[in-house]
mmCIF file of C-alpha atoms in Angstrom:
data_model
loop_
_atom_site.group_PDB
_atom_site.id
_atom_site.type_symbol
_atom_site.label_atom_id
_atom_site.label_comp_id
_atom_site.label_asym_id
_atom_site.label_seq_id
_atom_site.Cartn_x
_atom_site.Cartn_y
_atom_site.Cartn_z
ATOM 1 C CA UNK A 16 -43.317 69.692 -56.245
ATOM 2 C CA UNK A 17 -42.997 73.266 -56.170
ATOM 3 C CA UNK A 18 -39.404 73.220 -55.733
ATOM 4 C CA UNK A 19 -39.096 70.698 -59.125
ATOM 5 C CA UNK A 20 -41.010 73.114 -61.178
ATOM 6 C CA UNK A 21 -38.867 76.445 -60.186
ATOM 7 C CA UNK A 22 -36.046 73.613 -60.982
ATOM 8 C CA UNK A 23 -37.552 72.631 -64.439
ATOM 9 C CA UNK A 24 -37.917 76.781 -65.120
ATOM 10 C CA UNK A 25 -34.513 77.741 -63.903
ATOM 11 C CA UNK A 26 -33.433 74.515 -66.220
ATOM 12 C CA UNK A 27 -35.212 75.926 -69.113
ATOM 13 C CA UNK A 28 -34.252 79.493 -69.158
ATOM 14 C CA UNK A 29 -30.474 78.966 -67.830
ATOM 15 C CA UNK A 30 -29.934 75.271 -69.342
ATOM 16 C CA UNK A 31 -25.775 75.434 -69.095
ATOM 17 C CA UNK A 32 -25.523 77.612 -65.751
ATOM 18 C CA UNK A 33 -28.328 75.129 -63.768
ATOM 19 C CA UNK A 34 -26.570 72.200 -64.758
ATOM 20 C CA UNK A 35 -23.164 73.434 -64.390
ATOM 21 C CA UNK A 36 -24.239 74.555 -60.529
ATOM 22 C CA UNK A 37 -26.662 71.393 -60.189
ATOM 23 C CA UNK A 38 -23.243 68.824 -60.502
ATOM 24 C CA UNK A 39 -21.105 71.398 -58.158
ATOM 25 C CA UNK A 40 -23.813 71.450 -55.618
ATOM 26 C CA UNK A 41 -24.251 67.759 -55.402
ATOM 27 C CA UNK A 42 -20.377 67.454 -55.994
ATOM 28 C CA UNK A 43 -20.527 69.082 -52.556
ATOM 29 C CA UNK A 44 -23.229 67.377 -50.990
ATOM 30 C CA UNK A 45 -21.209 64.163 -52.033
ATOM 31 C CA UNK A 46 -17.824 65.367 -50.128
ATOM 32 C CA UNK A 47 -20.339 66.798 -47.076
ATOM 33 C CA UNK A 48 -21.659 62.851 -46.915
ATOM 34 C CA UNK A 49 -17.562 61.437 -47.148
ATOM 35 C CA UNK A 50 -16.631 63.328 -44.282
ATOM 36 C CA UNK A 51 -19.374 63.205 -41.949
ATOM 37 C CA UNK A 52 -20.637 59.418 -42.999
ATOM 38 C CA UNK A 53 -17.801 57.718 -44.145
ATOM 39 C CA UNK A 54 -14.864 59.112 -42.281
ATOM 40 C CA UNK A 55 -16.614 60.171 -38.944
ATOM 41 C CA UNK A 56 -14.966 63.503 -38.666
ATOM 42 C CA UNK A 57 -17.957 65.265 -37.202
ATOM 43 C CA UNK A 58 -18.620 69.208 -38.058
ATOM 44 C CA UNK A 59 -15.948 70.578 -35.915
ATOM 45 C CA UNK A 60 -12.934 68.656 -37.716
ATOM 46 C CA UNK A 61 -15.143 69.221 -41.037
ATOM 47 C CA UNK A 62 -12.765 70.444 -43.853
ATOM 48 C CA UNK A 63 -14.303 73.091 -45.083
ATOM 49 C CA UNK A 64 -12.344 74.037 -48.027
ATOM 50 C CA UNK A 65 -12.633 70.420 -49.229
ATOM 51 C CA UNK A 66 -15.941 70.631 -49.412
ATOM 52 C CA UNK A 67 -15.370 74.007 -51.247
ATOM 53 C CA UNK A 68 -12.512 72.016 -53.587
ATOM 54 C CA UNK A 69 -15.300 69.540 -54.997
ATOM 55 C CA UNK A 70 -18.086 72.607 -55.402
ATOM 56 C CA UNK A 71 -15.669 73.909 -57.632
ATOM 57 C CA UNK A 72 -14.672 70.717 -59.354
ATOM 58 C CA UNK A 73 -18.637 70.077 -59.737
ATOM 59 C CA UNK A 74 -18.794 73.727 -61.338
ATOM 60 C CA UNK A 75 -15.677 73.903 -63.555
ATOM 61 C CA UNK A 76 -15.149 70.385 -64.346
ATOM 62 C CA UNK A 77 -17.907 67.868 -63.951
ATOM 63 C CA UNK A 78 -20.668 69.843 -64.974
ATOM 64 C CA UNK A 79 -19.401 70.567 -68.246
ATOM 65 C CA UNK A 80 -17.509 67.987 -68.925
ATOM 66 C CA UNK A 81 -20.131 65.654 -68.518
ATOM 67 C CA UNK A 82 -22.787 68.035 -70.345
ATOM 68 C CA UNK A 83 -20.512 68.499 -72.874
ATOM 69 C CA UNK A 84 -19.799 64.448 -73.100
ATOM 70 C CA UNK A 85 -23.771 64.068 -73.237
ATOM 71 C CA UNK A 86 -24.175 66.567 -76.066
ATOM 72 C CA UNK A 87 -21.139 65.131 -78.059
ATOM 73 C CA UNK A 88 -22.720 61.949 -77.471
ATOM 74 C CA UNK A 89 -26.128 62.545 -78.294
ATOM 75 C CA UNK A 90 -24.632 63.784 -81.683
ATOM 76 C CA UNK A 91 -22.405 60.555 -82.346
ATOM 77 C CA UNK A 92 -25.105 58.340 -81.554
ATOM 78 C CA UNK A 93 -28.784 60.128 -82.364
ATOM 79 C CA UNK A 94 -31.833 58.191 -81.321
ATOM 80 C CA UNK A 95 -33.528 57.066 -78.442
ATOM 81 C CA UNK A 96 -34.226 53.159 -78.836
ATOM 82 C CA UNK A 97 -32.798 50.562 -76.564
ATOM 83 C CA UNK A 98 -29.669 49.488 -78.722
ATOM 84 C CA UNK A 99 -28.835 53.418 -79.248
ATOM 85 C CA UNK A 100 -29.022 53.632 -75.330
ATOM 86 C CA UNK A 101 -26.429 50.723 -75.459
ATOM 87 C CA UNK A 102 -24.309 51.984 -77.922
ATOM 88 C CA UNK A 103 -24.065 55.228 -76.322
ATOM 89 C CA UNK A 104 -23.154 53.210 -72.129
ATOM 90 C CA UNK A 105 -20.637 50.813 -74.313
ATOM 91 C CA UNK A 106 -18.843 54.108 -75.404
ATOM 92 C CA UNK A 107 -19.221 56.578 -72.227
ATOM 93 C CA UNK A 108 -18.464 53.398 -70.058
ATOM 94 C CA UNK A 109 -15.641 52.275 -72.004
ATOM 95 C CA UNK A 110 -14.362 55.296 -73.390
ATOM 96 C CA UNK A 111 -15.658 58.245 -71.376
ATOM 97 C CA UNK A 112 -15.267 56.958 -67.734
ATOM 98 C CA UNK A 113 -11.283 55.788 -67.864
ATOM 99 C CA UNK A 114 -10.493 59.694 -69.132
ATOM 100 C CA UNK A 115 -13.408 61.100 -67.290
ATOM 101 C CA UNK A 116 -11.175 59.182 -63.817
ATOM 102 C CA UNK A 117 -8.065 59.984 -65.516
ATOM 103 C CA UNK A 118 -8.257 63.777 -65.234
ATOM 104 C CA UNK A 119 -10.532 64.076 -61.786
ATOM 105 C CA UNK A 120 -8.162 62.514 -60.094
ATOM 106 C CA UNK A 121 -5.231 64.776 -60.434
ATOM 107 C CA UNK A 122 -7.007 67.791 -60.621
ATOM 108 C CA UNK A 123 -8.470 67.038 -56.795
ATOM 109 C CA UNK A 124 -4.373 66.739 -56.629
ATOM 110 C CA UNK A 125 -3.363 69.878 -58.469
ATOM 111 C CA UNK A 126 -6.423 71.798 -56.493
ATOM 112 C CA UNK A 127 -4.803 70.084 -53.191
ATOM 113 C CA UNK A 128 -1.891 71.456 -53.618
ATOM 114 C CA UNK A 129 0.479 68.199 -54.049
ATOM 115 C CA UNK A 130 3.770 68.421 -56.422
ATOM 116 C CA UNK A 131 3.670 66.580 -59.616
ATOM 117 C CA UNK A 132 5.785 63.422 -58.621
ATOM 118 C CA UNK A 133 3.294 62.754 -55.733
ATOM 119 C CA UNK A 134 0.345 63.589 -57.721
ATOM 120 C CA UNK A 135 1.437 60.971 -60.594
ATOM 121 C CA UNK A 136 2.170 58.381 -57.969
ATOM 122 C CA UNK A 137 -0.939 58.807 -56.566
ATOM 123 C CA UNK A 138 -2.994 58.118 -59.699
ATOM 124 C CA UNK A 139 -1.100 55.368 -60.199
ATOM 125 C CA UNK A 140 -1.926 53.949 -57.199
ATOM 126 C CA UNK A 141 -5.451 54.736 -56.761
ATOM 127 C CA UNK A 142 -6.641 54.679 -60.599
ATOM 128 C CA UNK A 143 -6.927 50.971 -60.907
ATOM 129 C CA UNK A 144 -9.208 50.799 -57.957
ATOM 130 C CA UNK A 145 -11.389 53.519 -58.822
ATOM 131 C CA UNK A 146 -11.600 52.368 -62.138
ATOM 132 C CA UNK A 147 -12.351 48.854 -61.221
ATOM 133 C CA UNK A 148 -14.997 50.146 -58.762
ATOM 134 C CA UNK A 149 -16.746 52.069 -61.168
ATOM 135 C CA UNK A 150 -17.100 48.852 -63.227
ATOM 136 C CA UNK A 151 -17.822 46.253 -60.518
ATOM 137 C CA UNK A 152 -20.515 47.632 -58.364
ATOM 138 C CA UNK A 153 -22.441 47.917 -61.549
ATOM 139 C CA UNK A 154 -23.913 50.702 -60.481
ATOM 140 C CA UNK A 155 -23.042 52.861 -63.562
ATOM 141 C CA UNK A 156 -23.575 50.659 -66.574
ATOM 142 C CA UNK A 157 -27.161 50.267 -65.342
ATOM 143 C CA UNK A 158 -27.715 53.925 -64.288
ATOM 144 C CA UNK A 159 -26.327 54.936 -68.276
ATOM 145 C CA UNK A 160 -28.627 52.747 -69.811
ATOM 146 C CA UNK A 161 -31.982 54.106 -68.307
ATOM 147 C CA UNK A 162 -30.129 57.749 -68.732
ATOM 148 C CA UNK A 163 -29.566 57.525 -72.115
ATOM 149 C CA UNK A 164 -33.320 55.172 -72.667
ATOM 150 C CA UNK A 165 -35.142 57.233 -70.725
ATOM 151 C CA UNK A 166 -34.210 60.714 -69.663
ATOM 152 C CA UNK A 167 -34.237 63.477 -71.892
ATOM 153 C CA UNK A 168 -30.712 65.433 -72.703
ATOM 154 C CA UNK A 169 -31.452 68.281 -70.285
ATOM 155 C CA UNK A 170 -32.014 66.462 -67.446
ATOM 156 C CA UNK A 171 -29.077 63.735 -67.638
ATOM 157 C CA UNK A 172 -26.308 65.354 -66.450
ATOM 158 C CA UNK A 173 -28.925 66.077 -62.964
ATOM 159 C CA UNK A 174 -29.998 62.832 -63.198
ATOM 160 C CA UNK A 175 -26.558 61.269 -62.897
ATOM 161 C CA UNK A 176 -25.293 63.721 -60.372
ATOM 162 C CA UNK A 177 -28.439 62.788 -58.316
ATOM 163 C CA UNK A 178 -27.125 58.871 -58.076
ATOM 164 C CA UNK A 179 -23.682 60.350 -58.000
ATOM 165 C CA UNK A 180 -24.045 61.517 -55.014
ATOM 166 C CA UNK A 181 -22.675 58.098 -53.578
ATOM 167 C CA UNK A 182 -20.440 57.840 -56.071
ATOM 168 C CA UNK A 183 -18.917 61.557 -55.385
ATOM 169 C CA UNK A 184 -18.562 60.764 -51.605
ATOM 170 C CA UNK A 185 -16.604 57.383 -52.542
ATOM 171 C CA UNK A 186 -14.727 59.578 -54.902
ATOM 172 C CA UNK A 187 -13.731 62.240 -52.355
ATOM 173 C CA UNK A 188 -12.792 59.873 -50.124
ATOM 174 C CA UNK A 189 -10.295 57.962 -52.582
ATOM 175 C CA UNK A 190 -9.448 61.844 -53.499
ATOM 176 C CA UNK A 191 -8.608 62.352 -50.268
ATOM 177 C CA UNK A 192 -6.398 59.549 -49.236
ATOM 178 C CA UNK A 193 -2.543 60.786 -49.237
#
């Protein structure tokens, strides 16, 4: 409990910076769980600097993109009730998450290092699938739709980074794949 509160301070004095370094930390956590969990490659054949390459895509990308999105959002579509919740999934599922996929991708790319022909070919290849898997497993129409019902604008972006944390390691991994 203690821990939450210094959280909910740090959130209320610093509301950008704790956000910003609350989806590059779980960004992080998210690659940690890929590599160790998912592909087996125990600490000593850890990558290191792709754990580093997510931090920083949590920290200069995904934290405020997404807080951004959630402000922008917030301001298209004011109100808390149930069909304002749905309004507001409908548009950051069906608008939001294609572009959100369609610029994390390549940017794990141009941070990787790959040329621009390989890069392209590898969002065209792996695109459709993560695209499709954000929509199939359900997972993030659902977790939108309490987030926007429920949880109050300062504490969505944690909130989602928080379930994320699956979805960043499955992310990663796809990142990952050359």
């Amino acid at each position: 409990m203690a821990l939450w509160r210094a959280y909910q301070r740090a959130l209320a004095a610093h509301p950008w910076k704790v956000q910003v370094l609350t989806a590059g930390s779980l960004m992080g956590v998210g690659d940690m769980i890929s590599q160790q969990l998912v592909e087996r490659r125990g600490l000593q054949q850890h990558q290191a600097g792709r754990t580093l390459t997510m931090v920083s895509l949590g920290c200069g990308f995904v934290g405020p993109v997404v807080g951004g999105w959630y402000k922008v959002l917030d301001h298209l579509i004011p109100g808390t009730t149930k069909v304002h919740a749905l309004k507001k999934m409908l548009l950051d599922q069906g608008g939001f998450a294609p572009c959100f996929l369609g610029c994390f991708l390549p940017l794990v790319g141009i941070l990787n290092g790959m040329s621009a022909q390989d890069n392209w070919a590898k969002l065209k290849r792996d695109y459709p699938d993560a695209l499709i898997t954000n929509y199939y497993v359900r997972l993030w129409p659902a977790v939108q739709l309490a987030n926007f019902y429920l949880v109050p604008l300062h504490y969505r972006l944690a909130v989602v980074q928080c379930v994320a944390i699956v979805w960043n390691s499955y992310l990663s991994w796809k990142a990952h794949q050359f």
